[in-house]
C-alpha positions as a printed Julia matrix, in Angstrom:
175×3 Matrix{Float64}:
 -66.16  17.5    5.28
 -62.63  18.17   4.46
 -60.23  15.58   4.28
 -56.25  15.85   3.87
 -55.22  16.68   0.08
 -52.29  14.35   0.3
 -54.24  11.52   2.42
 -51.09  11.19   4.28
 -51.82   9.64   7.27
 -50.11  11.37  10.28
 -49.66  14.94   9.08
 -51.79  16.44  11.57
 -54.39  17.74   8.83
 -56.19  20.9   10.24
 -54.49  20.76  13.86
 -54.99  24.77  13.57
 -57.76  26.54  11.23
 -58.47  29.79   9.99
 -60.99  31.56   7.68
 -61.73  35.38   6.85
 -64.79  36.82   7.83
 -66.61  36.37   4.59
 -65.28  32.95   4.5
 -63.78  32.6    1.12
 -60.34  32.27   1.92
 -59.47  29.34   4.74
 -56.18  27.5    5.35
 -56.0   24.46   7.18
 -52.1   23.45   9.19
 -50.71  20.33   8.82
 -47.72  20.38  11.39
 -45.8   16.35  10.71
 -45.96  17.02   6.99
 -42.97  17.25   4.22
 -39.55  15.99   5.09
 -38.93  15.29   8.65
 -41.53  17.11   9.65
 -41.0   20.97   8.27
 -44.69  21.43   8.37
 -47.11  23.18   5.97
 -50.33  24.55   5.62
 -53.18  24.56   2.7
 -54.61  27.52   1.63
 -57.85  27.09   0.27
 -60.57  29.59  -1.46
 -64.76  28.75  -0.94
 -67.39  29.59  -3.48
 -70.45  28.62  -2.14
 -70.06  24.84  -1.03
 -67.39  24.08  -2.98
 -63.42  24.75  -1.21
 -60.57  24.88  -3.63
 -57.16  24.03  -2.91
 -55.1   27.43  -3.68
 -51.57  26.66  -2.43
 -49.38  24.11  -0.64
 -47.13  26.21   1.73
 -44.14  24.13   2.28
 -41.45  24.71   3.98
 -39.37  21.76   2.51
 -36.23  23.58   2.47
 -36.4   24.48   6.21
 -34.68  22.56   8.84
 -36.78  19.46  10.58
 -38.77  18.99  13.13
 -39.97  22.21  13.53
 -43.47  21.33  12.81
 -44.11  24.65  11.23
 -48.66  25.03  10.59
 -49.1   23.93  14.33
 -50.9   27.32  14.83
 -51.89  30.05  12.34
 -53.68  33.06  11.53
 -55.08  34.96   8.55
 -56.42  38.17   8.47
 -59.99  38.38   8.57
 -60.75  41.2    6.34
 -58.95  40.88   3.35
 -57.45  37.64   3.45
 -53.93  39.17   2.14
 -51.91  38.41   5.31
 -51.44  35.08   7.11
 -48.92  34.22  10.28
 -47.58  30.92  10.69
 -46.29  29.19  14.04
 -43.41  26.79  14.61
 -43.65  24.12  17.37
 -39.63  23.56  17.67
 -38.24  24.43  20.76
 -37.21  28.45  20.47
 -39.63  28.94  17.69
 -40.92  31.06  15.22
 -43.51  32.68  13.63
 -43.16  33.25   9.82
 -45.11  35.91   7.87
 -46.76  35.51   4.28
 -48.75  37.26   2.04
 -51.29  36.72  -0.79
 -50.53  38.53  -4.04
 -53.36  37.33  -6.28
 -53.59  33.85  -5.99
 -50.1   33.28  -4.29
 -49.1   33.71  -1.1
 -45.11  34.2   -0.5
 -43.02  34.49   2.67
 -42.34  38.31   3.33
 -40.57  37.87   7.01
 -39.63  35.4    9.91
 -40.69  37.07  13.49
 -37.68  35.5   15.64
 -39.17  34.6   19.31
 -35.78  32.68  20.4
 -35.5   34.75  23.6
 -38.42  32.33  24.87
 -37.43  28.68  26.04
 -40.87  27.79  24.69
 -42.36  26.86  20.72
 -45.23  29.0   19.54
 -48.11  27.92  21.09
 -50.79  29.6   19.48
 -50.57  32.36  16.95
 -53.04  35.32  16.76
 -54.0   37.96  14.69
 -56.32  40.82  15.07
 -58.74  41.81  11.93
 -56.36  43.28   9.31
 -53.14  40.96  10.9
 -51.33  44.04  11.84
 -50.99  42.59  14.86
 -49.91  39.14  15.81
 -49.29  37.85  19.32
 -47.89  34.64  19.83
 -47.77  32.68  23.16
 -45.67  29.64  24.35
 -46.62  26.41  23.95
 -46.66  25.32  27.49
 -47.55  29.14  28.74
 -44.69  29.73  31.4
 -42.93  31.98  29.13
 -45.87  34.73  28.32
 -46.26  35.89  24.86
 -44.34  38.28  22.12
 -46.67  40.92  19.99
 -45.38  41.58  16.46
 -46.62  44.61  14.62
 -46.51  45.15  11.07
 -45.68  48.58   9.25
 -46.07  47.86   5.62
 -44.86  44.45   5.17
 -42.42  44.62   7.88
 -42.4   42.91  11.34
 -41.21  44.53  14.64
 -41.63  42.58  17.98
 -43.4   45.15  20.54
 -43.53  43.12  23.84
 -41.45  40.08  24.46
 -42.05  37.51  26.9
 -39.42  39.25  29.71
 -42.1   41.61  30.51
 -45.59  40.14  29.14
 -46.57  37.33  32.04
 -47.63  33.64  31.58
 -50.09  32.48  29.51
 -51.41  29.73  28.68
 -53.9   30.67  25.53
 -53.67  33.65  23.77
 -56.43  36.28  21.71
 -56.31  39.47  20.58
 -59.28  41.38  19.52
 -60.27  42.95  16.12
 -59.14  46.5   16.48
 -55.72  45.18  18.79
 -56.8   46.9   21.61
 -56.88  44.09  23.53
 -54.56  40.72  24.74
């Protein structure tokens, strides 16, 4: 069992999780935490039994209540890319990546054109694609691509349906 690093009670500790496929890298969101509520997630590496907490994304220095960690993503081969969700009204998803043992912000993936937050966030094996849905699904979804360590959004939620959950498969072939 993991419990909340900064047993804070009412940060929402783990209200989204994600692990690579050989499960050594896992980060856990925790949505109410940090200064009215800018959100944050723990990134954590696992050697056998034992998880270690690798870094405290924070996003202190954002505006509040955006409850940023709601939903993310990591990709599942390498553990090098990671998408984070924002639960504020006209939301966002924010893209980071791991350099050794720190991950750092690389873009923001605007999805203001949708009068929803980011419901869930979703990434295919190597998190070249993300596709993120509305939180209450009447606005569809928006896919983001990724050509290096930039962020393009392919289908917005004009033209991509309601939804109400959202997955993508490994290879991206698939919504």
């Amino acid at each position: 069992t993991i419990t909340n690093p900064s047993n804070t009670t009412g940060e929402e500790f783990g209200s989204d999780v994600t692990i690579n496929e050989n499960g050594t890298y896992w980060a856990a969101g925790v949505p109410s935490s940090g200064n009215n509520r800018t959100g944050g997630v723990y990134v954590f590496t696992r050697s056998g039994t034992t998880s270690t907490q690798q870094q405290l994304i924070h996003f202190n220095n954002y505006g509040g209540n955006w409850y940023r960690g709601n939903t993310l993503c990591i990709d599942r081969q390498n553990a090098t890319y990671m998408a984070i969700g924002a639960a504020k009204m006209n939301g966002a998803v924010y893209f980071w990546k791991r350099s050794g043992t720190t991950w750092s912000e690389i873009d923001i993936g605007d999805i203001t054109q949708s009068p929803g937050p980011s419901g869930h966030v979703r990434c295919n094996r190597d998190c070249s694609i993300v596709v993120v849905n509305s939180q209450d699904g009447t606005v569809g979804f928006t896919v983001f691509t990724r050509s290096g360590d930039t962020w393009s959004s392919e289908i917005t939620p004009s033209n991509s349906g309601e939804s109400s959950a959202v997955d993508i498969s490994d290879d991206g072939t698939t919504i």
